Amino acid sequence: MPVLTVGSIAIDDIKTQTEEWSGLLGGSASYASVSASFFDRVNLVGIVGSDFPKQHIDLLQEREIDLRGLQIADGKTFHWAGQYEADMNRRRTLLTELNVFETFTPNLPEAYRTTPIILLGNISPSLQIHVLNQVESPEFVVADTMDLWITTARSELLELLKRVDLLVLNDSEARQLTEDDNLVRAGRKILDLGPKYVAIKKGEHGCLLLSRNEFFSCGAYPVEQLKDPTGAGDTFAGGLTGYLASLRRPVPTFADLKRAIVHGSMLASFCVESFSLERLKSLSRIELDQRYAFFRAMSHFDD
Ligand code: AMP
């Protein structure tokens, strides 16, 4: 079952305490699509400018991502810059230039319109809705969002949430969206807004998955070589959605979602080991499966 992904495709400039890089491949859809491609086919919807380097297109093509929905427009690619503090959970956005994204209103290729599993990666909720409106009877819809949209496009986001099966967001965003500091209560309030499930990411402390009657608290894989956390959330969302698609079941069970969350976390743990998509580029399916098996073995406490 293919996955349809939409989100930003970006040129990123990133500063950490020890390194500084510019012109990196970034964007929610880049990370999510590459991550999902470890499990199934990916139909990418996005836009880049005429300045977008060919080597970045080559990377997406090497992962066999369908690029019929990628528009190359006159103008500049979405550009984002961020800086990390010594505590890499803390990041400051230095610059966001939407550029070609400002007027992006894609028409999905005919072949994409029946994609069963949808990942609405982090981008404006109105664009997420515009894409979702063009898909005929989606079976499972995952959406990601961020603080910017909670502040600037709240009503569109609330409209979208009525049509989402799983919302992925981080702890501070869950608190911001619901105005509740307690994460469990915040999660429940999000379920009241429409989604059947919510996955609240807690950075290096893992993720809390909630449904009305069940929960799963997933620890994070302990990463020693943390170089750049950018894109970890998008990689997580892409990995979990790709894994769900690979099950070829229209309605996942809670057990499926738990395994999907762990697969997403393992991919995110590789992502942060290098800048941009460098580690995901070199990652093999065998390495991914080995880390999953090791994490699984380490997580058992009752045998
Ligand atoms: P994350 O670390 O998961 O928040 O994702 C970082 C990626 O999101 C970077 O590669 C950015 O290019 C991209 N990004 C940053 N701000 C936005 C935004 N407002 N809309 C869409 N993508 C963004």
Short mmCIF file of C-alpha atoms and ligand atoms in Angstrom, two decimals:
data_model
loop_
_atom_site.label_atom_id
_atom_site.label_comp_id
_atom_site.label_asym_id
_atom_site.label_seq_id
_atom_site.Cartn_x
_atom_site.Cartn_y
_atom_site.Cartn_z
CA MET A 1 0.00 0.00 0.00
CA PRO A 2 1.59 3.29 -0.97
CA VAL A 3 1.79 6.28 1.37
CA LEU A 4 1.05 9.81 0.20
CA THR A 5 3.24 12.41 1.91
CA VAL A 6 2.95 16.17 1.75
CA GLY A 7 5.03 18.74 3.61
CA SER A 8 7.93 21.09 3.17
CA ILE A 9 10.97 20.34 1.06
CA ALA A 10 13.59 22.74 2.29
CA ILE A 11 17.08 24.08 2.17
CA ASP A 12 18.20 24.24 5.81
CA ASP A 13 21.03 26.09 7.59
CA ILE A 14 21.80 24.57 10.96
CA LYS A 15 24.04 25.61 13.84
CA THR A 16 24.86 23.41 16.80
CA GLN A 17 27.35 24.23 19.57
CA THR A 18 30.12 22.55 17.59
CA GLU A 19 29.17 22.66 13.91
CA GLU A 20 27.54 24.92 11.37
CA TRP A 21 26.16 23.79 8.01
CA SER A 22 24.25 25.56 5.27
CA GLY A 23 22.45 24.42 2.13
CA LEU A 24 21.35 21.12 3.64
CA LEU A 25 18.43 19.09 2.37
CA GLY A 26 15.62 19.47 4.91
CA GLY A 27 11.88 19.82 5.19
CA SER A 28 9.19 17.73 6.78
CA ALA A 29 8.32 15.89 3.55
CA SER A 30 11.95 15.07 2.72
CA TYR A 31 12.57 13.41 6.07
CA ALA A 32 9.15 11.74 6.19
CA SER A 33 9.29 10.38 2.64
CA VAL A 34 12.77 8.94 2.95
CA SER A 35 11.83 7.37 6.28
CA ALA A 36 8.56 5.87 4.96
CA SER A 37 10.42 4.51 1.93
CA PHE A 38 12.12 1.94 4.17
CA PHE A 39 8.76 0.13 4.29
CA ASP A 40 6.66 0.91 1.23
CA ARG A 41 6.14 3.02 -1.87
CA VAL A 42 5.83 6.76 -1.33
CA ASN A 43 3.90 9.30 -3.41
CA LEU A 44 5.44 12.68 -2.61
CA VAL A 45 3.57 15.98 -2.96
CA GLY A 46 5.69 19.11 -2.63
CA ILE A 47 7.32 22.02 -4.33
CA VAL A 48 10.89 23.24 -4.77
CA GLY A 49 12.36 26.24 -6.56
CA SER A 50 14.62 26.30 -9.59
CA ASP A 51 17.59 26.64 -7.17
CA PHE A 52 17.02 23.16 -5.69
CA PRO A 53 20.21 21.09 -6.09
CA LYS A 54 19.98 18.04 -8.35
CA GLN A 55 21.78 15.89 -5.80
CA HIS A 56 18.78 16.24 -3.48
CA ILE A 57 16.40 15.05 -6.21
CA ASP A 58 18.80 12.16 -6.86
CA LEU A 59 18.57 11.12 -3.21
CA LEU A 60 14.76 11.00 -3.35
CA GLN A 61 14.95 9.04 -6.59
CA GLU A 62 17.45 6.57 -5.14
CA ARG A 63 14.84 5.79 -2.46
CA GLU A 64 12.37 5.10 -5.32
CA ILE A 65 10.04 7.86 -4.12
CA ASP A 66 7.40 8.74 -6.71
CA LEU A 67 8.11 12.35 -7.72
CA ARG A 68 5.18 12.93 -10.08
CA GLY A 69 3.71 15.17 -7.39
CA LEU A 70 6.88 17.24 -6.98
CA GLN A 71 6.58 20.61 -8.66
CA ILE A 72 9.70 22.54 -9.67
CA ALA A 73 8.70 26.19 -9.83
CA ASP A 74 10.43 29.42 -10.80
CA GLY A 75 11.68 30.99 -7.60
CA LYS A 76 13.46 29.95 -4.44
CA THR A 77 13.03 26.79 -2.40
CA PHE A 78 11.57 26.98 1.13
CA HIS A 79 14.45 28.06 3.38
CA TRP A 80 14.75 27.46 7.11
CA ALA A 81 17.54 28.16 9.60
CA GLY A 82 17.79 26.99 13.18
CA GLN A 83 20.24 27.00 16.06
CA TYR A 84 20.55 24.48 18.89
CA GLU A 85 21.55 25.22 22.46
CA ALA A 86 23.91 22.92 24.38
CA ASP A 87 20.77 21.09 25.48
CA MET A 88 19.72 19.93 22.05
CA ASN A 89 16.08 19.73 23.08
CA ARG A 90 16.16 23.51 22.81
CA ARG A 91 16.18 25.10 19.39
CA ARG A 92 15.68 28.61 18.07
CA THR A 93 14.30 29.27 14.61
CA LEU A 94 16.47 31.94 13.00
CA LEU A 95 14.69 32.19 9.67
CA THR A 96 11.67 30.81 7.80
CA GLU A 97 11.25 31.82 4.17
CA LEU A 98 8.27 30.10 2.59
CA ASN A 99 9.25 31.24 -0.94
CA VAL A 100 7.60 28.92 -3.51
CA PHE A 101 5.40 27.43 -0.77
CA GLU A 102 3.57 30.72 -0.36
CA THR A 103 1.29 30.09 -3.35
CA PHE A 104 1.52 26.29 -3.57
CA THR A 105 -1.91 24.77 -4.29
CA PRO A 106 -1.12 21.37 -5.76
CA ASN A 107 -3.35 19.33 -8.03
CA LEU A 108 -2.64 15.71 -7.18
CA PRO A 109 -1.60 13.47 -10.06
CA GLU A 110 -4.46 11.09 -10.97
CA ALA A 111 -2.43 8.10 -9.78
CA TYR A 112 -2.10 9.60 -6.27
CA ARG A 113 -5.82 10.17 -5.68
CA THR A 114 -6.56 6.67 -4.45
CA THR A 115 -3.57 6.41 -2.09
CA PRO A 116 -4.95 4.67 1.03
CA ILE A 117 -2.54 5.89 3.71
CA ILE A 118 -1.88 9.61 4.03
CA LEU A 119 0.79 11.47 5.95
CA LEU A 120 0.05 15.18 6.19
CA GLY A 121 3.53 16.30 7.21
CA ASN A 122 4.18 19.57 8.97
CA ILE A 123 3.03 22.42 6.73
CA SER A 124 0.11 24.86 6.92
CA PRO A 125 -3.19 23.18 7.85
CA SER A 126 -4.92 24.78 4.84
CA LEU A 127 -2.47 23.04 2.52
CA GLN A 128 -2.93 19.78 4.43
CA ILE A 129 -6.72 20.11 3.96
CA HIS A 130 -6.31 21.01 0.28
CA VAL A 131 -4.36 17.79 -0.32
CA LEU A 132 -6.67 15.62 1.79
CA ASN A 133 -9.70 16.93 -0.14
CA GLN A 134 -8.28 15.42 -3.33
CA VAL A 135 -7.87 11.90 -1.98
CA GLU A 136 -10.77 9.50 -2.56
CA SER A 137 -11.73 7.68 0.65
CA PRO A 138 -8.40 7.61 2.50
CA GLU A 139 -8.20 4.67 4.89
CA PHE A 140 -5.86 6.08 7.52
CA VAL A 141 -4.74 9.70 7.90
CA VAL A 142 -1.74 10.71 9.99
CA ALA A 143 -1.04 14.43 10.55
CA ASP A 144 1.83 16.36 12.07
CA THR A 145 1.82 20.02 13.06
CA MET A 146 3.88 22.63 14.93
CA ASP A 147 3.61 25.61 17.28
CA LEU A 148 3.51 28.10 14.40
CA TRP A 149 0.25 26.66 13.00
CA ILE A 150 -1.31 26.27 16.45
CA THR A 151 -0.83 30.03 16.87
CA THR A 152 -1.46 31.33 13.36
CA ALA A 153 -3.93 28.84 11.84
CA ARG A 154 -5.79 27.38 14.81
CA SER A 155 -9.24 27.24 13.23
CA GLU A 156 -7.97 25.47 10.07
CA LEU A 157 -6.04 23.05 12.28
CA LEU A 158 -9.18 22.28 14.32
CA GLU A 159 -11.09 21.70 11.06
CA LEU A 160 -8.39 19.28 9.89
CA LEU A 161 -8.31 17.35 13.17
CA LYS A 162 -11.90 16.18 12.63
CA ARG A 163 -10.60 14.15 9.65
CA VAL A 164 -7.39 12.78 11.15
CA ASP A 165 -6.92 9.26 12.56
CA LEU A 166 -3.56 9.85 14.28
CA LEU A 167 -2.15 13.23 15.27
CA VAL A 168 1.59 13.39 15.94
CA LEU A 169 2.94 16.40 17.82
CA ASN A 170 5.46 17.16 20.52
CA ASP A 171 4.77 17.69 24.22
CA SER A 172 4.97 21.49 24.19
CA GLU A 173 2.65 21.62 21.16
CA ALA A 174 0.13 19.32 22.89
CA ARG A 175 0.16 21.65 25.90
CA GLN A 176 -0.15 24.70 23.67
CA LEU A 177 -3.03 23.25 21.63
CA THR A 178 -5.09 22.24 24.66
CA GLU A 179 -3.88 24.81 27.21
CA ASP A 180 -3.33 21.94 29.64
CA ASP A 181 0.06 21.23 31.23
CA ASN A 182 -0.74 17.61 32.05
CA LEU A 183 0.17 15.50 29.02
CA VAL A 184 -2.37 12.77 29.64
CA ARG A 185 -5.20 15.27 29.99
CA ALA A 186 -3.85 17.17 26.97
CA GLY A 187 -3.85 13.92 24.98
CA ARG A 188 -7.47 13.21 25.98
CA LYS A 189 -8.50 16.72 24.96
CA ILE A 190 -6.88 16.15 21.55
CA LEU A 191 -8.88 12.93 21.13
CA ASP A 192 -12.01 15.00 21.82
CA LEU A 193 -11.08 17.17 18.81
CA GLY A 194 -11.38 14.23 16.38
CA PRO A 195 -8.32 11.97 16.12
CA LYS A 196 -8.72 8.32 17.21
CA TYR A 197 -5.11 8.31 18.37
CA VAL A 198 -2.55 10.86 19.43
CA ALA A 199 1.21 10.34 19.62
CA ILE A 200 2.90 12.91 21.87
CA LYS A 201 6.65 13.06 21.26
CA LYS A 202 8.92 13.87 24.17
CA GLY A 203 12.27 14.27 22.41
CA GLU A 204 14.95 12.09 23.96
CA HIS A 205 12.38 10.80 26.47
CA GLY A 206 10.29 8.88 23.94
CA CYS A 207 6.65 9.07 23.02
CA LEU A 208 3.21 8.59 24.56
CA LEU A 209 0.55 6.97 22.35
CA LEU A 210 -3.03 7.34 23.51
CA SER A 211 -6.39 6.08 22.33
CA ARG A 212 -9.63 6.40 24.30
CA ASN A 213 -8.99 3.21 26.27
CA GLU A 214 -5.36 2.27 25.75
CA PHE A 215 -1.92 3.77 26.12
CA PHE A 216 1.63 2.89 25.14
CA SER A 217 4.60 4.67 26.63
CA CYS A 218 7.52 4.13 24.26
CA GLY A 219 11.02 4.87 25.50
CA ALA A 220 13.55 6.44 23.17
CA TYR A 221 16.54 4.52 21.86
CA PRO A 222 19.55 5.84 23.81
CA VAL A 223 21.64 7.67 21.23
CA GLU A 224 25.28 8.42 22.03
CA GLN A 225 26.18 10.18 18.78
CA LEU A 226 23.61 12.99 18.81
CA LYS A 227 24.70 15.41 16.07
CA ASP A 228 21.58 17.15 14.81
CA PRO A 229 18.00 16.54 15.99
CA THR A 230 16.48 18.34 12.98
CA GLY A 231 13.87 16.24 11.25
CA ALA A 232 13.64 13.60 13.98
CA GLY A 233 9.91 14.26 14.36
CA ASP A 234 9.26 14.05 10.62
CA THR A 235 11.37 10.91 10.35
CA PHE A 236 9.37 9.41 13.21
CA ALA A 237 6.06 10.25 11.52
CA GLY A 238 7.25 8.96 8.14
CA GLY A 239 8.58 5.73 9.59
CA LEU A 240 5.47 4.94 11.55
CA THR A 241 3.19 5.72 8.59
CA GLY A 242 5.32 3.69 6.17
CA TYR A 243 5.27 0.75 8.57
CA LEU A 244 1.45 0.95 8.85
CA ALA A 245 1.18 0.96 5.04
CA SER A 246 3.40 -2.10 4.78
CA LEU A 247 0.93 -4.09 6.95
CA ARG A 248 -1.60 -3.81 4.11
CA ARG A 249 -4.48 -3.56 6.58
CA PRO A 250 -6.92 -0.69 6.18
CA VAL A 251 -7.62 -0.36 9.89
CA PRO A 252 -4.58 -0.85 12.12
CA THR A 253 -4.99 -2.36 15.57
CA PHE A 254 -3.49 -0.75 18.67
CA ALA A 255 -0.77 -3.45 18.58
CA ASP A 256 0.04 -2.41 14.97
CA LEU A 257 0.31 1.20 16.13
CA LYS A 258 2.68 0.25 18.94
CA ARG A 259 5.01 -1.52 16.52
CA ALA A 260 4.70 1.42 14.12
CA ILE A 261 5.69 3.86 16.88
CA VAL A 262 8.79 1.79 17.71
CA HIS A 263 9.79 1.58 14.04
CA GLY A 264 9.36 5.36 13.75
CA SER A 265 11.49 5.89 16.87
CA MET A 266 14.27 3.66 15.59
CA LEU A 267 14.41 5.61 12.32
CA ALA A 268 14.45 8.90 14.24
CA SER A 269 17.32 7.59 16.37
CA PHE A 270 19.37 7.06 13.20
CA CYS A 271 18.35 10.43 11.77
CA VAL A 272 19.87 12.41 14.66
CA GLU A 273 23.25 10.69 14.30
CA SER A 274 24.19 13.04 11.47
CA PHE A 275 23.16 16.32 9.84
CA SER A 276 20.35 16.43 7.29
CA LEU A 277 19.45 13.02 5.78
CA GLU A 278 23.04 11.74 5.69
CA ARG A 279 22.51 8.85 8.12
CA LEU A 280 19.18 7.83 6.58
CA LYS A 281 20.91 7.84 3.19
CA SER A 282 23.49 5.31 4.30
CA LEU A 283 21.13 3.26 6.50
CA SER A 284 20.30 -0.30 5.43
CA ARG A 285 17.11 -2.19 6.22
CA ILE A 286 19.24 -4.77 8.04
CA GLU A 287 20.68 -2.11 10.40
CA LEU A 288 17.16 -0.81 11.05
CA ASP A 289 15.79 -4.29 11.80
CA GLN A 290 18.74 -5.01 14.09
CA ARG A 291 18.17 -1.86 16.14
CA TYR A 292 14.44 -2.68 16.35
CA ALA A 293 15.22 -6.21 17.58
CA PHE A 294 17.75 -4.91 20.12
CA PHE A 295 15.31 -2.28 21.42
CA ARG A 296 12.61 -4.95 21.67
CA ALA A 297 14.90 -7.27 23.63
CA MET A 298 15.97 -4.45 25.97
CA SER A 299 12.36 -3.37 26.57
CA HIS A 300 11.19 -6.76 27.89
CA PHE A 301 11.11 -6.68 31.68
CA ASP A 302 8.94 -9.63 32.59
CA ASP A 303 10.71 -12.74 31.30
P1 AMP B 1 11.60 19.00 13.01
O1 AMP B 1 13.01 18.96 13.54
O2 AMP B 1 10.92 17.67 13.04
O3 AMP B 1 10.80 20.10 13.61
O4 AMP B 1 11.70 19.33 11.47
C1 AMP B 1 12.62 20.23 10.97
C2 AMP B 1 12.35 20.47 9.50
O5 AMP B 1 11.11 21.18 9.37
C3 AMP B 1 13.43 21.32 8.88
O6 AMP B 1 14.11 20.56 7.91
C4 AMP B 1 12.70 22.51 8.30
O7 AMP B 1 13.06 22.78 6.97
C5 AMP B 1 11.24 22.18 8.39
N1 AMP B 1 10.43 23.31 8.83
C6 AMP B 1 10.76 24.28 9.71
N2 AMP B 1 9.75 25.17 9.86
C7 AMP B 1 8.74 24.75 9.05
C8 AMP B 1 7.43 25.24 8.74
N3 AMP B 1 6.95 26.36 9.29
N4 AMP B 1 6.67 24.52 7.88
C9 AMP B 1 7.15 23.40 7.35
N5 AMP B 1 8.37 22.89 7.57
C10 AMP B 1 9.16 23.55 8.42
#
